[in-house]
Short mmCIF file of C-alpha atoms in Angstrom, two decimals:
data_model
loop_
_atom_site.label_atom_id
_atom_site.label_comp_id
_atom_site.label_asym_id
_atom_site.label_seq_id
_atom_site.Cartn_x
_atom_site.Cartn_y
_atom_site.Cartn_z
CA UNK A 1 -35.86 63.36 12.46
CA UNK A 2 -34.71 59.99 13.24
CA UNK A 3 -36.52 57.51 15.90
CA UNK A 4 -33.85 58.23 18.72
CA UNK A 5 -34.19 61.74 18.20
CA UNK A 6 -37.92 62.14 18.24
CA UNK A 7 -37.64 59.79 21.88
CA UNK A 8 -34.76 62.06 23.31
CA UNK A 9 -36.23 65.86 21.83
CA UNK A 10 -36.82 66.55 25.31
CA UNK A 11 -33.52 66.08 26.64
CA UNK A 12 -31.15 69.14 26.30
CA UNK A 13 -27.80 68.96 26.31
CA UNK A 14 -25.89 71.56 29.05
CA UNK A 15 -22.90 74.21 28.50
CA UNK A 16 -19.27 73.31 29.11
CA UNK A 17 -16.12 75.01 30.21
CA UNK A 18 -12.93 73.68 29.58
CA UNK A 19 -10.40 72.51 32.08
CA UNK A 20 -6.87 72.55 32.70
CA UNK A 21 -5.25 70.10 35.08
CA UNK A 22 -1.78 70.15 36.05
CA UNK A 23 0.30 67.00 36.82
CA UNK A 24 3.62 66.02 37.74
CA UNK A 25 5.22 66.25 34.11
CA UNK A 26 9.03 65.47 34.52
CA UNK A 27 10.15 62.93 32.03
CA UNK A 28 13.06 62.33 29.91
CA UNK A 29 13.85 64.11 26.32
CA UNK A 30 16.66 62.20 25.36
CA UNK A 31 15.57 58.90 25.48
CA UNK A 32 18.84 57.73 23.79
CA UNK A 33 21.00 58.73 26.08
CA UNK A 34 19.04 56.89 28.94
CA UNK A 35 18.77 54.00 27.27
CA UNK A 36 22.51 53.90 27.12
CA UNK A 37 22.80 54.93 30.60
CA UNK A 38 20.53 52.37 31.93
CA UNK A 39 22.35 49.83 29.78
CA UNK A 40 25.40 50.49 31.45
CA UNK A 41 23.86 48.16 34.44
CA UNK A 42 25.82 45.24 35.65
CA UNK A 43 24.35 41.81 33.88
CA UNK A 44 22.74 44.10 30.93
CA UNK A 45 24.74 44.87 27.68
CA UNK A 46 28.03 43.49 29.02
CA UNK A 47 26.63 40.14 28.93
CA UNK A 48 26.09 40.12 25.53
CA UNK A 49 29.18 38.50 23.38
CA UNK A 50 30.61 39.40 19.89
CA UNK A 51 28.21 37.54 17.50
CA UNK A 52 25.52 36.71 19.96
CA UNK A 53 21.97 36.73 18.57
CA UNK A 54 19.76 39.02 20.47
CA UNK A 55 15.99 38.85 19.85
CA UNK A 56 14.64 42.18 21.08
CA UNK A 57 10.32 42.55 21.66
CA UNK A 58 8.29 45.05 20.71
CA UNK A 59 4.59 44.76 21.46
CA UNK A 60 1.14 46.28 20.68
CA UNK A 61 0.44 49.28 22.44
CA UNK A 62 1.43 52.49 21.65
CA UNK A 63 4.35 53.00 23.63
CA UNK A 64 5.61 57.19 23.81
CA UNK A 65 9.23 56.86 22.05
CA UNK A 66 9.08 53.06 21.18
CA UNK A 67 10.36 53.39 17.75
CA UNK A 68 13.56 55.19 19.63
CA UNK A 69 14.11 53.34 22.32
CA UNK A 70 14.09 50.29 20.54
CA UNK A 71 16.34 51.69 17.69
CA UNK A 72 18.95 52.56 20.44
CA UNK A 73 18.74 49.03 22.15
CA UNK A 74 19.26 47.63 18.95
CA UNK A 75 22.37 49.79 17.80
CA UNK A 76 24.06 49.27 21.59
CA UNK A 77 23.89 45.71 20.65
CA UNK A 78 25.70 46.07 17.20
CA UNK A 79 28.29 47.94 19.61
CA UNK A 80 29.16 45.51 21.38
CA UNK A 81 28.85 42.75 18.81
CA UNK A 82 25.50 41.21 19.24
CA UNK A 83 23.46 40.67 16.06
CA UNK A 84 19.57 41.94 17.30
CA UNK A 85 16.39 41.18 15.54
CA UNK A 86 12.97 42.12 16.55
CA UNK A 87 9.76 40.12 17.08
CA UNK A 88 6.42 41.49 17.76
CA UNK A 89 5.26 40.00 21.56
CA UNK A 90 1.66 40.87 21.32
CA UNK A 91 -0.52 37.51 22.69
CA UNK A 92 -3.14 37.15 20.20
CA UNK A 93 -3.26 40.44 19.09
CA UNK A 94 -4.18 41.24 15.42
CA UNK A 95 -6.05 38.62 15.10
CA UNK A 96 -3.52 36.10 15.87
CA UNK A 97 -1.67 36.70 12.53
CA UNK A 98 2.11 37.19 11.51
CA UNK A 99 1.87 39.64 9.14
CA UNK A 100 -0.94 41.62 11.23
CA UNK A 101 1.09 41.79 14.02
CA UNK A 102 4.09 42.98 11.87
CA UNK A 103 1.82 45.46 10.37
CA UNK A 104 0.85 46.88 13.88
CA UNK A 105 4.68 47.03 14.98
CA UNK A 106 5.11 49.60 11.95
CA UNK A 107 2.01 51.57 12.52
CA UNK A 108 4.53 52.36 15.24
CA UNK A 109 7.51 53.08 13.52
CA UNK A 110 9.32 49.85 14.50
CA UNK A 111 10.01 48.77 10.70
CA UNK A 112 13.31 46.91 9.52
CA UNK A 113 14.19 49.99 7.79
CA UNK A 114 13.85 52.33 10.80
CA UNK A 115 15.45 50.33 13.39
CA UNK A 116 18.12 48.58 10.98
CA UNK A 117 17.69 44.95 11.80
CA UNK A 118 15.39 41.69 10.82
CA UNK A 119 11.88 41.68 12.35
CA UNK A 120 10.77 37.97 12.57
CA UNK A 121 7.39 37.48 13.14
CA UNK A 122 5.79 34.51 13.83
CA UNK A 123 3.24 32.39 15.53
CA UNK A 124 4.61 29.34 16.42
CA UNK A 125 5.80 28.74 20.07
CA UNK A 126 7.96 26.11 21.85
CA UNK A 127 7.25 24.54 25.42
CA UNK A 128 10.54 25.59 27.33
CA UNK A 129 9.45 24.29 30.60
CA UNK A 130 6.03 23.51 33.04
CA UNK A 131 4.84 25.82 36.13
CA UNK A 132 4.49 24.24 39.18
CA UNK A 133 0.77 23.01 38.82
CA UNK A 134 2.29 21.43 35.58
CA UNK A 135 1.21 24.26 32.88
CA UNK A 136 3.42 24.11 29.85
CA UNK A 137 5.37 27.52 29.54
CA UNK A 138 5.53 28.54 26.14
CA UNK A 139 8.00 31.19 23.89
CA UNK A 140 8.07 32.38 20.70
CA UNK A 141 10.23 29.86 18.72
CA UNK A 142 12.51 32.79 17.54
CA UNK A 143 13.18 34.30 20.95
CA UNK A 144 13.67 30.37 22.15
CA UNK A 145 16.88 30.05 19.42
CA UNK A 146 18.31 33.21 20.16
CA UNK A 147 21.68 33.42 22.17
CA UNK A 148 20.44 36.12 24.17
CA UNK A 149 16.78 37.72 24.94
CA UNK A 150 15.92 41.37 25.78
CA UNK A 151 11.77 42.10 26.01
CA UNK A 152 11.15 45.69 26.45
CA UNK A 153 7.91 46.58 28.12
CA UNK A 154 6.12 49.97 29.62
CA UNK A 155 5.29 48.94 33.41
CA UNK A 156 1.88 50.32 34.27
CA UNK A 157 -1.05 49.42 36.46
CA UNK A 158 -3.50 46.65 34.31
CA UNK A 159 -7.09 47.45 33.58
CA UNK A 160 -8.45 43.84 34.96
CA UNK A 161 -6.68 42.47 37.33
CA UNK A 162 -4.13 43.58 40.78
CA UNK A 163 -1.11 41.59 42.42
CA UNK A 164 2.76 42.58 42.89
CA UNK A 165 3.31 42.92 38.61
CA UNK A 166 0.82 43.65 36.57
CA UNK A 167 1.12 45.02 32.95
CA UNK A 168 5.04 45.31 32.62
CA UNK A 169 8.21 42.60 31.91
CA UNK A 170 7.00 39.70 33.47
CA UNK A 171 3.80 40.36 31.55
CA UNK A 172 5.90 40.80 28.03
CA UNK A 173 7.92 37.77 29.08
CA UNK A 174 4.89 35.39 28.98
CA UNK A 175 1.88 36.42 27.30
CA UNK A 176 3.81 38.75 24.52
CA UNK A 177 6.47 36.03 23.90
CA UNK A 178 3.97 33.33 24.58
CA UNK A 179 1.80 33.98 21.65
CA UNK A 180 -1.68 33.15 21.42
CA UNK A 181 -1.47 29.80 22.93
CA UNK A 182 0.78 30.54 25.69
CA UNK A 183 -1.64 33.44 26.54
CA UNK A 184 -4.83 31.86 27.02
CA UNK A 185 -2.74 29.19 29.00
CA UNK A 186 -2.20 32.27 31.40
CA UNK A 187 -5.70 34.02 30.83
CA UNK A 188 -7.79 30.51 30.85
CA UNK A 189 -7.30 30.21 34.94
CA UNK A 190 -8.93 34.09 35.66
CA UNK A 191 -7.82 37.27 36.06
CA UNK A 192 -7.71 36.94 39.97
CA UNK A 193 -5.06 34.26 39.59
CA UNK A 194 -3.09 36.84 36.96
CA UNK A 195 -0.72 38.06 38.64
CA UNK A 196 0.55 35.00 40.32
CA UNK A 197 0.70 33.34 36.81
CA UNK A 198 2.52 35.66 35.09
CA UNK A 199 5.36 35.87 37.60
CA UNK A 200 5.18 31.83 37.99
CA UNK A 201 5.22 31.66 34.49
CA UNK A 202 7.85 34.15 34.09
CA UNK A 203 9.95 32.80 37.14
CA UNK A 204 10.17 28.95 34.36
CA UNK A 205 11.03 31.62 31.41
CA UNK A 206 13.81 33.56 33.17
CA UNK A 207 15.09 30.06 34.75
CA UNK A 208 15.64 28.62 31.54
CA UNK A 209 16.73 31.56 29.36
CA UNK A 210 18.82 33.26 31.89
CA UNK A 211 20.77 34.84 29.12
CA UNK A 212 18.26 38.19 29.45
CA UNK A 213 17.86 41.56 30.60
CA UNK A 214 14.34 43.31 30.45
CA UNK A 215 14.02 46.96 29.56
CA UNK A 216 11.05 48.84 31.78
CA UNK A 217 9.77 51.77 30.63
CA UNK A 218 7.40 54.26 32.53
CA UNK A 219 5.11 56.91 31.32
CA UNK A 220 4.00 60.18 33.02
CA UNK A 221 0.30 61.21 32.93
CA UNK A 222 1.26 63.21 29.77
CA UNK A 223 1.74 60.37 27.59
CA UNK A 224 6.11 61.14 27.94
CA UNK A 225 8.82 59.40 28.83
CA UNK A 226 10.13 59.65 32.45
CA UNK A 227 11.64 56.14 33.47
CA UNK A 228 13.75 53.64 31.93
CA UNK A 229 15.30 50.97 33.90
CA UNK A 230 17.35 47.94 32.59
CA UNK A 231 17.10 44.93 35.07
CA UNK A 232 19.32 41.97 35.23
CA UNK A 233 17.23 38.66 34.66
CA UNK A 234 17.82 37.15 37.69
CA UNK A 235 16.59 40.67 39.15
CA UNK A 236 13.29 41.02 37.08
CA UNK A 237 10.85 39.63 39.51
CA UNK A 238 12.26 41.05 42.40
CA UNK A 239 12.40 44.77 40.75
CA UNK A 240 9.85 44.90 38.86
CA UNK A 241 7.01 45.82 41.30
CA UNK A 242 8.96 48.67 42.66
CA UNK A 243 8.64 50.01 38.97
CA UNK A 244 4.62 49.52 39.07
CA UNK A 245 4.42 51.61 41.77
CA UNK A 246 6.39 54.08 40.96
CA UNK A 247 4.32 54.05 37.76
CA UNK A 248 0.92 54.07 39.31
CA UNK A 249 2.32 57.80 41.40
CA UNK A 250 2.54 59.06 37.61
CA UNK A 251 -0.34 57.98 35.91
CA UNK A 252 -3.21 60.41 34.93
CA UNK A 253 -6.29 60.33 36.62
CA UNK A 254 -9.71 61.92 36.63
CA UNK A 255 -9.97 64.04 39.84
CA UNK A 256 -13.26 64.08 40.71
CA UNK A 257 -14.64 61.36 42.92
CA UNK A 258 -17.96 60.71 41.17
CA UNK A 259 -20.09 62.38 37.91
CA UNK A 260 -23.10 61.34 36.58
CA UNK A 261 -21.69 60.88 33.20
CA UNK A 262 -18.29 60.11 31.33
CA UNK A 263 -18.15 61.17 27.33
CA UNK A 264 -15.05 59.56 25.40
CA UNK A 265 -14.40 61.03 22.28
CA UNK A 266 -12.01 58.00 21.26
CA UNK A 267 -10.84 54.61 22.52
CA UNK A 268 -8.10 51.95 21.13
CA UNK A 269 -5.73 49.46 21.76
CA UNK A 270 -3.35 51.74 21.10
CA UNK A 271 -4.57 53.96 23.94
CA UNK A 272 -5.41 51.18 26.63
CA UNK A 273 -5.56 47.38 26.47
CA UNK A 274 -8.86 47.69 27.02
CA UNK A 275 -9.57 50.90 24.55
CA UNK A 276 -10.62 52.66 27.14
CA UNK A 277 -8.10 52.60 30.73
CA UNK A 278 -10.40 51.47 33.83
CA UNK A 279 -8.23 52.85 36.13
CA UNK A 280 -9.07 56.47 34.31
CA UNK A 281 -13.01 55.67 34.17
CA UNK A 282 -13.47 53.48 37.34
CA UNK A 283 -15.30 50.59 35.66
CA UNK A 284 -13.96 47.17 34.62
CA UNK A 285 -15.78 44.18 33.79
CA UNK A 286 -13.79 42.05 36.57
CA UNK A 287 -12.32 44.62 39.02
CA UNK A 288 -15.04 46.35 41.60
CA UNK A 289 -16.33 49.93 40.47
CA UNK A 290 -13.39 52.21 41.56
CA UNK A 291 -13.75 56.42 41.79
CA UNK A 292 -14.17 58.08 39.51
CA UNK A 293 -18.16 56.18 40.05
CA UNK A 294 -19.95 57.27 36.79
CA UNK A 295 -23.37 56.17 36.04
CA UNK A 296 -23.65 55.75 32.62
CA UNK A 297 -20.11 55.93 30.28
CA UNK A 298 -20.64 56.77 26.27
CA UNK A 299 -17.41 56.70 23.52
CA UNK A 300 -18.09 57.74 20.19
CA UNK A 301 -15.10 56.37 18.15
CA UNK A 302 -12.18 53.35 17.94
CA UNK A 303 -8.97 54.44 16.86
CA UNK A 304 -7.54 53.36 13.72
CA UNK A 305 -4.17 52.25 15.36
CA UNK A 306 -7.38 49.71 17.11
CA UNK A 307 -7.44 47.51 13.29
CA UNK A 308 -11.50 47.39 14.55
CA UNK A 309 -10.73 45.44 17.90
CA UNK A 310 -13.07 46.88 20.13
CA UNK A 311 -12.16 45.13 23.07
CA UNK A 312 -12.90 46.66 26.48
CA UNK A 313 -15.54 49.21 24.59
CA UNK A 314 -18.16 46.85 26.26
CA UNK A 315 -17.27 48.99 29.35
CA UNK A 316 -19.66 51.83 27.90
CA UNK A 317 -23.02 51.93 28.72
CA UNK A 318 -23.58 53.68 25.18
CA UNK A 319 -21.30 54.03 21.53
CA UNK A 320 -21.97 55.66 18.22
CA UNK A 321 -22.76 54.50 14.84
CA UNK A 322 -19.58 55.25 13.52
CA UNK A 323 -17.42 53.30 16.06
CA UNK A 324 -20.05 50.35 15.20
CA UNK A 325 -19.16 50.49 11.79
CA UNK A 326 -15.19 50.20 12.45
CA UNK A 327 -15.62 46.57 14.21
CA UNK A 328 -14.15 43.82 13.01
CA UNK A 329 -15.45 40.54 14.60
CA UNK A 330 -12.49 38.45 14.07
CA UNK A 331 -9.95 40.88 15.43
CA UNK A 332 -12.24 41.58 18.39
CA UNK A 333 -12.81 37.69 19.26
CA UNK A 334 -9.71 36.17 19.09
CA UNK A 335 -9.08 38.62 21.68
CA UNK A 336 -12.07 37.76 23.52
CA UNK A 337 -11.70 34.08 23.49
CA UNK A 338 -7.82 34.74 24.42
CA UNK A 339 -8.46 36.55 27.77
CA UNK A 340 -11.34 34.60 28.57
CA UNK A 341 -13.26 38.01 29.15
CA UNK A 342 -16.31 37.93 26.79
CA UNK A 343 -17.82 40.98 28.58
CA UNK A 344 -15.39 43.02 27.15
CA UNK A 345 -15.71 42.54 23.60
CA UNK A 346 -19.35 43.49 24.06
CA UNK A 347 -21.08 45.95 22.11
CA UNK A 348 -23.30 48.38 23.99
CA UNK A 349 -26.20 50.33 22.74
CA UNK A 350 -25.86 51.91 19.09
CA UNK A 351 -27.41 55.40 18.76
CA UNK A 352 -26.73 57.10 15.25
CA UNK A 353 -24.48 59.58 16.45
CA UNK A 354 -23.11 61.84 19.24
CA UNK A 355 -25.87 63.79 19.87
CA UNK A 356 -28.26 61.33 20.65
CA UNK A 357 -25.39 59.19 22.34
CA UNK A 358 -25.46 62.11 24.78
CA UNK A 359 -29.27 62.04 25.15
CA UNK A 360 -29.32 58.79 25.88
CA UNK A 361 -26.79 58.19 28.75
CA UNK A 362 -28.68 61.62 30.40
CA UNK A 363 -31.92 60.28 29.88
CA UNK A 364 -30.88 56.99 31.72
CA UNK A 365 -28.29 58.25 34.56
CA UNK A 366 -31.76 57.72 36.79
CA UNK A 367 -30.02 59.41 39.74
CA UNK A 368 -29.19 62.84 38.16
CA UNK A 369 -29.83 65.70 40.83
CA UNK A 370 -31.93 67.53 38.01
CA UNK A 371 -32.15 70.87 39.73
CA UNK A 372 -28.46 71.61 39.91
CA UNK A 373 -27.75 70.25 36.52
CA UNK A 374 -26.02 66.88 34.75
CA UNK A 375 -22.79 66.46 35.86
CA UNK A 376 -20.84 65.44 32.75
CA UNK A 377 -16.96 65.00 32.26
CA UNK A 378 -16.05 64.61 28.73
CA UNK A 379 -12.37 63.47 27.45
CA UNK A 380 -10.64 63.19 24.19
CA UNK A 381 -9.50 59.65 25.42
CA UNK A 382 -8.00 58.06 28.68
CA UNK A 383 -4.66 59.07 27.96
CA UNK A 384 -5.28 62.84 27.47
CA UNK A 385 -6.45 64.14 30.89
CA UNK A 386 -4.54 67.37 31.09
CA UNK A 387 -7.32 68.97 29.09
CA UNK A 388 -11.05 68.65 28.98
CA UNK A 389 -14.11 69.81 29.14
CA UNK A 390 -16.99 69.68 31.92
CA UNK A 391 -20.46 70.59 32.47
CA UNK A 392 -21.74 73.73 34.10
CA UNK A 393 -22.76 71.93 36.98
CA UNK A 394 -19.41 70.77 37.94
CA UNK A 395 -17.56 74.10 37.70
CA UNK A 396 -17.66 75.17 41.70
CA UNK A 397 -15.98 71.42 42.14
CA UNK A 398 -12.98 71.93 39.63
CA UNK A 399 -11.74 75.58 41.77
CA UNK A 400 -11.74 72.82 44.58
CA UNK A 401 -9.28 70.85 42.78
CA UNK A 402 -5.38 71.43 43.25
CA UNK A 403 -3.84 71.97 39.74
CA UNK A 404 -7.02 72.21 38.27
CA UNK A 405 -8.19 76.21 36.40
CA UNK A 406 -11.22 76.92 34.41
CA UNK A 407 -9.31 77.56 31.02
CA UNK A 408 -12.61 78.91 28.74
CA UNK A 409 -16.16 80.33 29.23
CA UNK A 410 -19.11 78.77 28.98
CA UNK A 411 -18.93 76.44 25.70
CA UNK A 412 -21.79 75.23 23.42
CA UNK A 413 -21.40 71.76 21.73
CA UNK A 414 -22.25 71.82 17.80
CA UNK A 415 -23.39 69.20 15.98
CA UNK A 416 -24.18 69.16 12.45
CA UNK A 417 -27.65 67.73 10.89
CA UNK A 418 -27.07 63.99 11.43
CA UNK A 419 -26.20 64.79 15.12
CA UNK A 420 -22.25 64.32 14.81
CA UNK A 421 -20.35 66.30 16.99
CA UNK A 422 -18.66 69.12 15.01
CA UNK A 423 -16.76 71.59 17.80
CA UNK A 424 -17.63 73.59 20.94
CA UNK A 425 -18.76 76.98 20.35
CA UNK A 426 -19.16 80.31 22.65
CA UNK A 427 -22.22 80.21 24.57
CA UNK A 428 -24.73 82.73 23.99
#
């Protein structure tokens, strides 16, 4: 018996049912077709001419459908002419690096083979204009030679920061297509000046490159498809918050107001900017605490899609050996030092595996109500909330909630002998 285990022996770990909770889950199946219906627009498609360049973005989240809605952008273009390429608009992401940030676009299925066109990928920018306080405005120097300029971004609520847009086109428009330099130029004056820099920033971009159209996309809180607008440049700031908040109606939430504990099987860049979505776990390192209040959060694993950036896993109070493992300093940093948010790429405490991760966010949530039992909410990852599992204690709150059944008995976690989490069993 290791250290952490001898401290935490007296800690035991309670029963769990699991949960079903039903959201609004409309979306759209053929994403092709409304693609082609949205491009039918005014200002969209039809301004493209016959052997226009088009430079088409594809960033580095995981985006539900990317692979096909970029495909079908790109072969509407051939239709009427245009000659599209792809370039990753991603910020610093993968470490700042071509080729990494190439390599992340196929992890998503957005390879020159798949969508049948040249992906250019580079990190040099261009200064296309200044901002009105005199901040040079910067663009990928492939998207600056093209004839014609189409970013494609999902429009969701951000994890750090609020204001009329927040992660969406404008966003894609100047830190994807900015690059690494042309985002810290946006991150390096705060997140609570973020959303009036990205649309001042964006306002220069669409001024000068007013041969665009932006595709928004919007996910439901299943992880689907269920908007997809195509907005005329001169239309993007105006439009675009209209699409946020439409978008924040459909996101997935946690519904209970407060638990003493939050277990995260898995968190990534490819599941949140910041691995792990604070607008699912209430806790950012800029915003105030928001519901769901939690007193002590533990994650156990990064996602490979993640290339060992950890960033926003400094949220947790608590993480596992094996996630610790998976970091890679350089990836993490230059994301770090990009946002100017070095509480995020934190690492918290490092117990040797999930069982004593467990045991040690119980033993410190101080304000526990002991006689009725830890309240503990545990989730694959913030993007799967329409399944998981909670403690005993909470059970008489979730026939409380609308949508929300009791889907098992009571469950037993397993763990093998170096404490690793291996399944939930029937309770004796």
């Amino acid at each position: 018996m290791n250290l952490m285990d001898q401290l935490l022996a007296d800690i035991s770990i309670p029963k769990f049912v699991k949960v079903r909770y039903e959201m609004d889950h409309s979306h759209i199946d053929d994403v092709e077709g409304a693609v082609r219906e949205a491009l039918k627009r005014e200002g969209t498609l039809d301004r493209i001419k016959k052997g226009d360049t088009v430079c088409i973005t594809s960033g580095s989240r995981e985006v539900v459908n990317v692979a096909r809605i970029t495909r079908a952008v790109c072969d509407l273009v051939k239709e009427v002419g245009g000659k599209p390429f792809i370039i990753p608009a991603m910020g610093s992401h993968a470490g700042a690096d071509a080729e990494g940030q190439k390599g992340i676009l196929a992890g998503y299925g957005v390879t020159e083979e798949a969508m049948g066109v040249p992906i250019r990928s580079s990190m040099e920018t261009e200064v296309i204009g200044y901002a009105e306080d005199g901040q040079e405005v910067h663009i990928d120097k492939y998207a600056n030679a093209a004839d014609f300029i189409i970013p494609i971004g999902r429009v969701k609520a951000h994890t750090d920061f609020r204001g009329p847009v927040e992660s969406g086109i404008c966003k894609m428009i100047v830190i994807g297509m900015g690059k690494q330099h042309g985002a810290y130029q946006c991150h390096k004056m705060g997140f609570p000046n973020m959303s009036k820099n990205v649309m001042a920033f964006a306002k220069v971009v669409i001024e000068k490159k007013p041969n665009m159209f932006a595709i928004g996309l919007v996910e439901n809180a299943y992880h689907q498809t269920c908007r997809i607008e195509a907005v005329p440049a001169g239309k993007i700031l105006e439009e675009e918050p209209e699409i946020l908040a439409y978008s924040k109606k459909r996101m997935g939430k946690i519904p209970f107001g407060q638990a003493d504990i939050l277990l995260v099987d898995e968190a990534g860049k490819n599941i949140s900017g910041a691995g792990m979505d604070p607008n699912v776990t209430g806790r950012s390192p800029l915003l105030p605490t928001e519901p769901p209040f939690f007193q002590r959060i533990a994650v156990f694993d990064l996602t490979d899609c993640s290339h060992g950036n950890i960033g926003g896993v400094g949220n947790a109070d608590v993480t596992t050996m094996r996630l610790y493992n998976k970091i890679d300093l350089e990836q993490t940093y230059a994301n770090g030092i990009t946002s100017a948010v070095p509480e995020s790429v934190k690492i918290p405490v490092v117990m040797p595996a999930e069982r004593t991760a467990i045991k040690f966010a119980m033993r410190t949530a101080v304000d526990t109500d002991w006689e009725k039992g830890c309240r503990i909410v545990w989730i694959k990852n913030t993007l799967s909330l329409s399944e998981f599992y909670i403690s005993e204690a909470m059970v008489q709150d979730a026939g409380k909630i609308p949508g929300m059944t009791v889907s098992s008995g009571l469950l037993e976690p397993q763990f093998d002998e170096e404490g690793n989490f291996t399944g939930f069993s029937e309770a004796r």
